[in-house]
């Protein structure tokens, strides 16, 4: 299941965007400023998504494949 989340570029980028957005939005709620968390979440999510799409590539599994 997790292999599909990092196998293809657009899916990998969306996964990283979602993770960054959710984490920063939750952080905004924790500090009592949800709007700040969402604002930072969008920016960081885009940056992380672009980074994942351009620079990250899946490697072979433990069996070398």
PDB file of N, CA and C in Angstrom:
ATOM      1  N   UNK A   1       0.833  -1.203   0.000  1.00  0.00           N
ATOM      2  CA  UNK A   1       0.000   0.000   0.000  1.00  0.00           C
ATOM      3  C   UNK A   1       0.864   1.249   0.000  1.00  0.00           C
ATOM      4  N   UNK A   2       1.862   1.327   0.889  1.00  0.00           N
ATOM      5  CA  UNK A   2       2.667   2.540   0.965  1.00  0.00           C
ATOM      6  C   UNK A   2       3.535   2.727  -0.264  1.00  0.00           C
ATOM      7  N   UNK A   3       3.845   1.658  -0.979  1.00  0.00           N
ATOM      8  CA  UNK A   3       4.626   1.793  -2.201  1.00  0.00           C
ATOM      9  C   UNK A   3       3.898   2.666  -3.217  1.00  0.00           C
ATOM     10  N   UNK A   4       2.591   2.567  -3.267  1.00  0.00           N
ATOM     11  CA  UNK A   4       1.824   3.369  -4.220  1.00  0.00           C
ATOM     12  C   UNK A   4       1.870   4.852  -3.891  1.00  0.00           C
ATOM     13  N   UNK A   5       2.136   5.204  -2.625  1.00  0.00           N
ATOM     14  CA  UNK A   5       2.171   6.611  -2.235  1.00  0.00           C
ATOM     15  C   UNK A   5       3.453   7.314  -2.663  1.00  0.00           C
ATOM     16  N   UNK A   6       4.476   6.561  -3.001  1.00  0.00           N
ATOM     17  CA  UNK A   6       5.742   7.178  -3.405  1.00  0.00           C
ATOM     18  C   UNK A   6       6.211   6.711  -4.777  1.00  0.00           C
ATOM     19  N   UNK A   7       5.441   5.868  -5.439  1.00  0.00           N
ATOM     20  CA  UNK A   7       5.870   5.286  -6.697  1.00  0.00           C
ATOM     21  C   UNK A   7       5.867   6.287  -7.846  1.00  0.00           C
ATOM     22  N   UNK A   8       4.819   7.042  -8.020  1.00  0.00           N
ATOM     23  CA  UNK A   8       4.683   7.969  -9.141  1.00  0.00           C
ATOM     24  C   UNK A   8       4.824   9.406  -8.666  1.00  0.00           C
ATOM     25  N   UNK A   9       5.355  10.271  -9.524  1.00  0.00           N
ATOM     26  CA  UNK A   9       5.650  11.651  -9.172  1.00  0.00           C
ATOM     27  C   UNK A   9       4.481  12.454  -8.632  1.00  0.00           C
ATOM     28  N   UNK A  10       3.355  12.542  -9.361  1.00  0.00           N
ATOM     29  CA  UNK A  10       2.239  13.350  -8.860  1.00  0.00           C
ATOM     30  C   UNK A  10       1.656  12.834  -7.538  1.00  0.00           C
ATOM     31  N   UNK A  11       1.595  11.532  -7.388  1.00  0.00           N
ATOM     32  CA  UNK A  11       1.070  10.965  -6.143  1.00  0.00           C
ATOM     33  C   UNK A  11       2.035  11.240  -5.000  1.00  0.00           C
ATOM     34  N   UNK A  12       3.328  11.116  -5.269  1.00  0.00           N
ATOM     35  CA  UNK A  12       4.357  11.399  -4.266  1.00  0.00           C
ATOM     36  C   UNK A  12       4.272  12.871  -3.846  1.00  0.00           C
ATOM     37  N   UNK A  13       4.125  13.774  -4.816  1.00  0.00           N
ATOM     38  CA  UNK A  13       4.024  15.206  -4.506  1.00  0.00           C
ATOM     39  C   UNK A  13       2.771  15.497  -3.683  1.00  0.00           C
ATOM     40  N   UNK A  14       1.660  14.887  -4.048  1.00  0.00           N
ATOM     41  CA  UNK A  14       0.417  15.106  -3.297  1.00  0.00           C
ATOM     42  C   UNK A  14       0.519  14.559  -1.878  1.00  0.00           C
ATOM     43  N   UNK A  15       1.199  13.436  -1.713  1.00  0.00           N
ATOM     44  CA  UNK A  15       1.387  12.861  -0.382  1.00  0.00           C
ATOM     45  C   UNK A  15       2.188  13.803   0.504  1.00  0.00           C
ATOM     46  N   UNK A  16       3.284  14.335  -0.022  1.00  0.00           N
ATOM     47  CA  UNK A  16       4.101  15.252   0.758  1.00  0.00           C
ATOM     48  C   UNK A  16       3.366  16.560   1.029  1.00  0.00           C
ATOM     49  N   UNK A  17       2.593  17.056   0.049  1.00  0.00           N
ATOM     50  CA  UNK A  17       1.790  18.252   0.276  1.00  0.00           C
ATOM     51  C   UNK A  17       0.808  18.018   1.419  1.00  0.00           C
ATOM     52  N   UNK A  18       0.099  16.895   1.368  1.00  0.00           N
ATOM     53  CA  UNK A  18      -0.903  16.603   2.395  1.00  0.00           C
ATOM     54  C   UNK A  18      -0.266  16.482   3.775  1.00  0.00           C
ATOM     55  N   UNK A  19       0.872  15.805   3.853  1.00  0.00           N
ATOM     56  CA  UNK A  19       1.534  15.661   5.150  1.00  0.00           C
ATOM     57  C   UNK A  19       1.956  17.016   5.720  1.00  0.00           C
ATOM     58  N   UNK A  20       2.567  17.846   4.894  1.00  0.00           N
ATOM     59  CA  UNK A  20       2.999  19.164   5.370  1.00  0.00           C
ATOM     60  C   UNK A  20       1.794  20.019   5.761  1.00  0.00           C
ATOM     61  N   UNK A  21       0.742  19.976   4.963  1.00  0.00           N
ATOM     62  CA  UNK A  21      -0.445  20.785   5.244  1.00  0.00           C
ATOM     63  C   UNK A  21      -1.113  20.354   6.548  1.00  0.00           C
ATOM     64  N   UNK A  22      -1.283  19.065   6.721  1.00  0.00           N
ATOM     65  CA  UNK A  22      -1.953  18.566   7.929  1.00  0.00           C
ATOM     66  C   UNK A  22      -1.129  18.879   9.178  1.00  0.00           C
ATOM     67  N   UNK A  23       0.187  18.673   9.103  1.00  0.00           N
ATOM     68  CA  UNK A  23       1.024  18.916  10.275  1.00  0.00           C
ATOM     69  C   UNK A  23       1.053  20.395  10.664  1.00  0.00           C
ATOM     70  N   UNK A  24       1.199  21.285   9.700  1.00  0.00           N
ATOM     71  CA  UNK A  24       1.244  22.706  10.050  1.00  0.00           C
ATOM     72  C   UNK A  24      -0.134  23.214  10.453  1.00  0.00           C
ATOM     73  N   UNK A  25      -1.187  22.696   9.846  1.00  0.00           N
ATOM     74  CA  UNK A  25      -2.532  23.098  10.262  1.00  0.00           C
ATOM     75  C   UNK A  25      -2.813  22.646  11.693  1.00  0.00           C
ATOM     76  N   UNK A  26      -2.403  21.440  12.020  1.00  0.00           N
ATOM     77  CA  UNK A  26      -2.569  20.957  13.395  1.00  0.00           C
ATOM     78  C   UNK A  26      -1.740  21.801  14.352  1.00  0.00           C
ATOM     79  N   UNK A  27      -0.539  22.172  13.942  1.00  0.00           N
ATOM     80  CA  UNK A  27       0.283  23.053  14.774  1.00  0.00           C
ATOM     81  C   UNK A  27      -0.381  24.394  14.993  1.00  0.00           C
ATOM     82  N   UNK A  28      -1.028  24.930  13.974  1.00  0.00           N
ATOM     83  CA  UNK A  28      -1.751  26.181  14.123  1.00  0.00           C
ATOM     84  C   UNK A  28      -2.899  26.072  15.108  1.00  0.00           C
ATOM     85  N   UNK A  29      -3.589  24.956  15.077  1.00  0.00           N
ATOM     86  CA  UNK A  29      -4.682  24.740  16.030  1.00  0.00           C
ATOM     87  C   UNK A  29      -4.128  24.627  17.445  1.00  0.00           C
ATOM     88  N   UNK A  30      -3.002  23.940  17.596  1.00  0.00           N
ATOM     89  CA  UNK A  30      -2.399  23.761  18.917  1.00  0.00           C
ATOM     90  C   UNK A  30      -1.994  25.106  19.522  1.00  0.00           C
ATOM     91  N   UNK A  31      -1.429  26.000  18.709  1.00  0.00           N
ATOM     92  CA  UNK A  31      -1.008  27.298  19.248  1.00  0.00           C
ATOM     93  C   UNK A  31      -2.155  28.302  19.319  1.00  0.00           C
ATOM     94  N   UNK A  32      -3.331  27.902  18.855  1.00  0.00           N
ATOM     95  CA  UNK A  32      -4.494  28.771  18.952  1.00  0.00           C
ATOM     96  C   UNK A  32      -4.671  29.702  17.766  1.00  0.00           C
ATOM     97  N   UNK A  33      -3.955  29.484  16.671  1.00  0.00           N
ATOM     98  CA  UNK A  33      -4.064  30.305  15.472  1.00  0.00           C
ATOM     99  C   UNK A  33      -4.242  29.411  14.243  1.00  0.00           C
ATOM    100  N   UNK A  34      -5.436  28.868  14.035  1.00  0.00           N
ATOM    101  CA  UNK A  34      -5.619  27.948  12.908  1.00  0.00           C
ATOM    102  C   UNK A  34      -5.392  28.600  11.549  1.00  0.00           C
ATOM    103  N   UNK A  35      -5.695  29.887  11.412  1.00  0.00           N
ATOM    104  CA  UNK A  35      -5.484  30.559  10.124  1.00  0.00           C
ATOM    105  C   UNK A  35      -4.002  30.631   9.774  1.00  0.00           C
ATOM    106  N   UNK A  36      -3.160  30.847  10.772  1.00  0.00           N
ATOM    107  CA  UNK A  36      -1.718  30.867  10.533  1.00  0.00           C
ATOM    108  C   UNK A  36      -1.245  29.485  10.112  1.00  0.00           C
ATOM    109  N   UNK A  37      -1.760  28.459  10.757  1.00  0.00           N
ATOM    110  CA  UNK A  37      -1.384  27.092  10.403  1.00  0.00           C
ATOM    111  C   UNK A  37      -1.780  26.741   8.983  1.00  0.00           C
ATOM    112  N   UNK A  38      -2.964  27.156   8.561  1.00  0.00           N
ATOM    113  CA  UNK A  38      -3.404  26.876   7.196  1.00  0.00           C
ATOM    114  C   UNK A  38      -2.560  27.662   6.199  1.00  0.00           C
ATOM    115  N   UNK A  39      -2.284  28.923   6.495  1.00  0.00           N
ATOM    116  CA  UNK A  39      -1.472  29.751   5.595  1.00  0.00           C
ATOM    117  C   UNK A  39      -0.085  29.139   5.409  1.00  0.00           C
ATOM    118  N   UNK A  40       0.557  28.778   6.511  1.00  0.00           N
ATOM    119  CA  UNK A  40       1.873  28.139   6.428  1.00  0.00           C
ATOM    120  C   UNK A  40       1.769  26.757   5.799  1.00  0.00           C
ATOM    121  N   UNK A  41       0.679  26.058   6.064  1.00  0.00           N
ATOM    122  CA  UNK A  41       0.491  24.720   5.507  1.00  0.00           C
ATOM    123  C   UNK A  41       0.427  24.717   3.995  1.00  0.00           C
ATOM    124  N   UNK A  42      -0.236  25.704   3.428  1.00  0.00           N
ATOM    125  CA  UNK A  42      -0.312  25.779   1.972  1.00  0.00           C
ATOM    126  C   UNK A  42       1.075  26.050   1.394  1.00  0.00           C
ATOM    127  N   UNK A  43       1.776  27.018   1.954  1.00  0.00           N
ATOM    128  CA  UNK A  43       3.114  27.345   1.450  1.00  0.00           C
ATOM    129  C   UNK A  43       4.103  26.203   1.596  1.00  0.00           C
ATOM    130  N   UNK A  44       4.165  25.628   2.776  1.00  0.00           N
ATOM    131  CA  UNK A  44       5.084  24.510   2.990  1.00  0.00           C
ATOM    132  C   UNK A  44       4.662  23.271   2.211  1.00  0.00           C
ATOM    133  N   UNK A  45       3.359  23.072   2.090  1.00  0.00           N
ATOM    134  CA  UNK A  45       2.875  21.931   1.319  1.00  0.00           C
ATOM    135  C   UNK A  45       3.295  22.016  -0.140  1.00  0.00           C
ATOM    136  N   UNK A  46       3.181  23.201  -0.724  1.00  0.00           N
ATOM    137  CA  UNK A  46       3.619  23.380  -2.109  1.00  0.00           C
ATOM    138  C   UNK A  46       5.123  23.152  -2.220  1.00  0.00           C
ATOM    139  N   UNK A  47       5.883  23.726  -1.300  1.00  0.00           N
ATOM    140  CA  UNK A  47       7.343  23.563  -1.339  1.00  0.00           C
ATOM    141  C   UNK A  47       7.726  22.089  -1.178  1.00  0.00           C
ATOM    142  N   UNK A  48       7.127  21.387  -0.232  1.00  0.00           N
ATOM    143  CA  UNK A  48       7.449  19.977  -0.025  1.00  0.00           C
ATOM    144  C   UNK A  48       7.002  19.132  -1.219  1.00  0.00           C
ATOM    145  N   UNK A  49       5.843  19.459  -1.789  1.00  0.00           N
ATOM    146  CA  UNK A  49       5.361  18.726  -2.955  1.00  0.00           C
ATOM    147  C   UNK A  49       6.286  18.869  -4.147  1.00  0.00           C
ATOM    148  N   UNK A  50       6.743  20.080  -4.400  1.00  0.00           N
ATOM    149  CA  UNK A  50       7.680  20.309  -5.506  1.00  0.00           C
ATOM    150  C   UNK A  50       8.987  19.572  -5.239  1.00  0.00           C
ATOM    151  N   UNK A  51       9.482  19.655  -4.023  1.00  0.00           N
ATOM    152  CA  UNK A  51      10.710  18.954  -3.670  1.00  0.00           C
ATOM    153  C   UNK A  51      10.562  17.452  -3.891  1.00  0.00           C
ATOM    154  N   UNK A  52       9.446  16.882  -3.438  1.00  0.00           N
ATOM    155  CA  UNK A  52       9.229  15.440  -3.586  1.00  0.00           C
ATOM    156  C   UNK A  52       9.103  15.056  -5.052  1.00  0.00           C
ATOM    157  N   UNK A  53       8.447  15.875  -5.836  1.00  0.00           N
ATOM    158  CA  UNK A  53       8.250  15.565  -7.251  1.00  0.00           C
ATOM    159  C   UNK A  53       9.569  15.628  -8.025  1.00  0.00           C
ATOM    160  N   UNK A  54      10.383  16.632  -7.724  1.00  0.00           N
ATOM    161  CA  UNK A  54      11.598  16.855  -8.501  1.00  0.00           C
ATOM    162  C   UNK A  54      12.764  16.004  -8.014  1.00  0.00           C
ATOM    163  N   UNK A  55      12.959  15.907  -6.712  1.00  0.00           N
ATOM    164  CA  UNK A  55      14.188  15.337  -6.191  1.00  0.00           C
ATOM    165  C   UNK A  55      14.089  13.923  -5.645  1.00  0.00           C
ATOM    166  N   UNK A  56      12.944  13.498  -5.164  1.00  0.00           N
ATOM    167  CA  UNK A  56      12.847  12.182  -4.533  1.00  0.00           C
ATOM    168  C   UNK A  56      12.454  11.121  -5.549  1.00  0.00           C
ATOM    169  N   UNK A  57      13.143  10.019  -5.499  1.00  0.00           N
ATOM    170  CA  UNK A  57      12.846   8.872  -6.349  1.00  0.00           C
ATOM    171  C   UNK A  57      12.851   7.625  -5.477  1.00  0.00           C
ATOM    172  N   UNK A  58      11.891   6.709  -5.682  1.00  0.00           N
ATOM    173  CA  UNK A  58      11.892   5.480  -4.896  1.00  0.00           C
ATOM    174  C   UNK A  58      13.102   4.614  -5.252  1.00  0.00           C
ATOM    175  N   UNK A  59      13.614   3.917  -4.259  1.00  0.00           N
ATOM    176  CA  UNK A  59      14.730   3.011  -4.473  1.00  0.00           C
ATOM    177  C   UNK A  59      14.226   1.584  -4.482  1.00  0.00           C
ATOM    178  N   UNK A  60      15.085   0.665  -4.795  1.00  0.00           N
ATOM    179  CA  UNK A  60      14.701  -0.750  -4.782  1.00  0.00           C
ATOM    180  C   UNK A  60      14.395  -1.198  -3.365  1.00  0.00           C
ATOM    181  N   UNK A  61      13.637  -2.236  -3.258  1.00  0.00           N
ATOM    182  CA  UNK A  61      13.267  -2.773  -1.957  1.00  0.00           C
ATOM    183  C   UNK A  61      14.428  -3.512  -1.306  1.00  0.00           C
ATOM    184  N   UNK A  62      14.178  -4.146  -0.169  1.00  0.00           N
ATOM    185  CA  UNK A  62      15.230  -4.860   0.541  1.00  0.00           C
ATOM    186  C   UNK A  62      15.819  -6.018  -0.263  1.00  0.00           C
ATOM    187  N   UNK A  63      15.080  -6.517  -1.243  1.00  0.00           N
ATOM    188  CA  UNK A  63      15.597  -7.619  -2.060  1.00  0.00           C
ATOM    189  C   UNK A  63      16.430  -7.113  -3.244  1.00  0.00           C
ATOM    190  N   UNK A  64      16.650  -5.780  -3.293  1.00  0.00           N
ATOM    191  CA  UNK A  64      17.465  -5.213  -4.353  1.00  0.00           C
ATOM    192  C   UNK A  64      16.705  -4.939  -5.633  1.00  0.00           C
ATOM    193  N   UNK A  65      15.387  -5.131  -5.641  1.00  0.00           N
ATOM    194  CA  UNK A  65      14.598  -4.982  -6.865  1.00  0.00           C
ATOM    195  C   UNK A  65      14.029  -3.681  -6.986  1.00  0.00           C
TER     196      UNK A  65
END
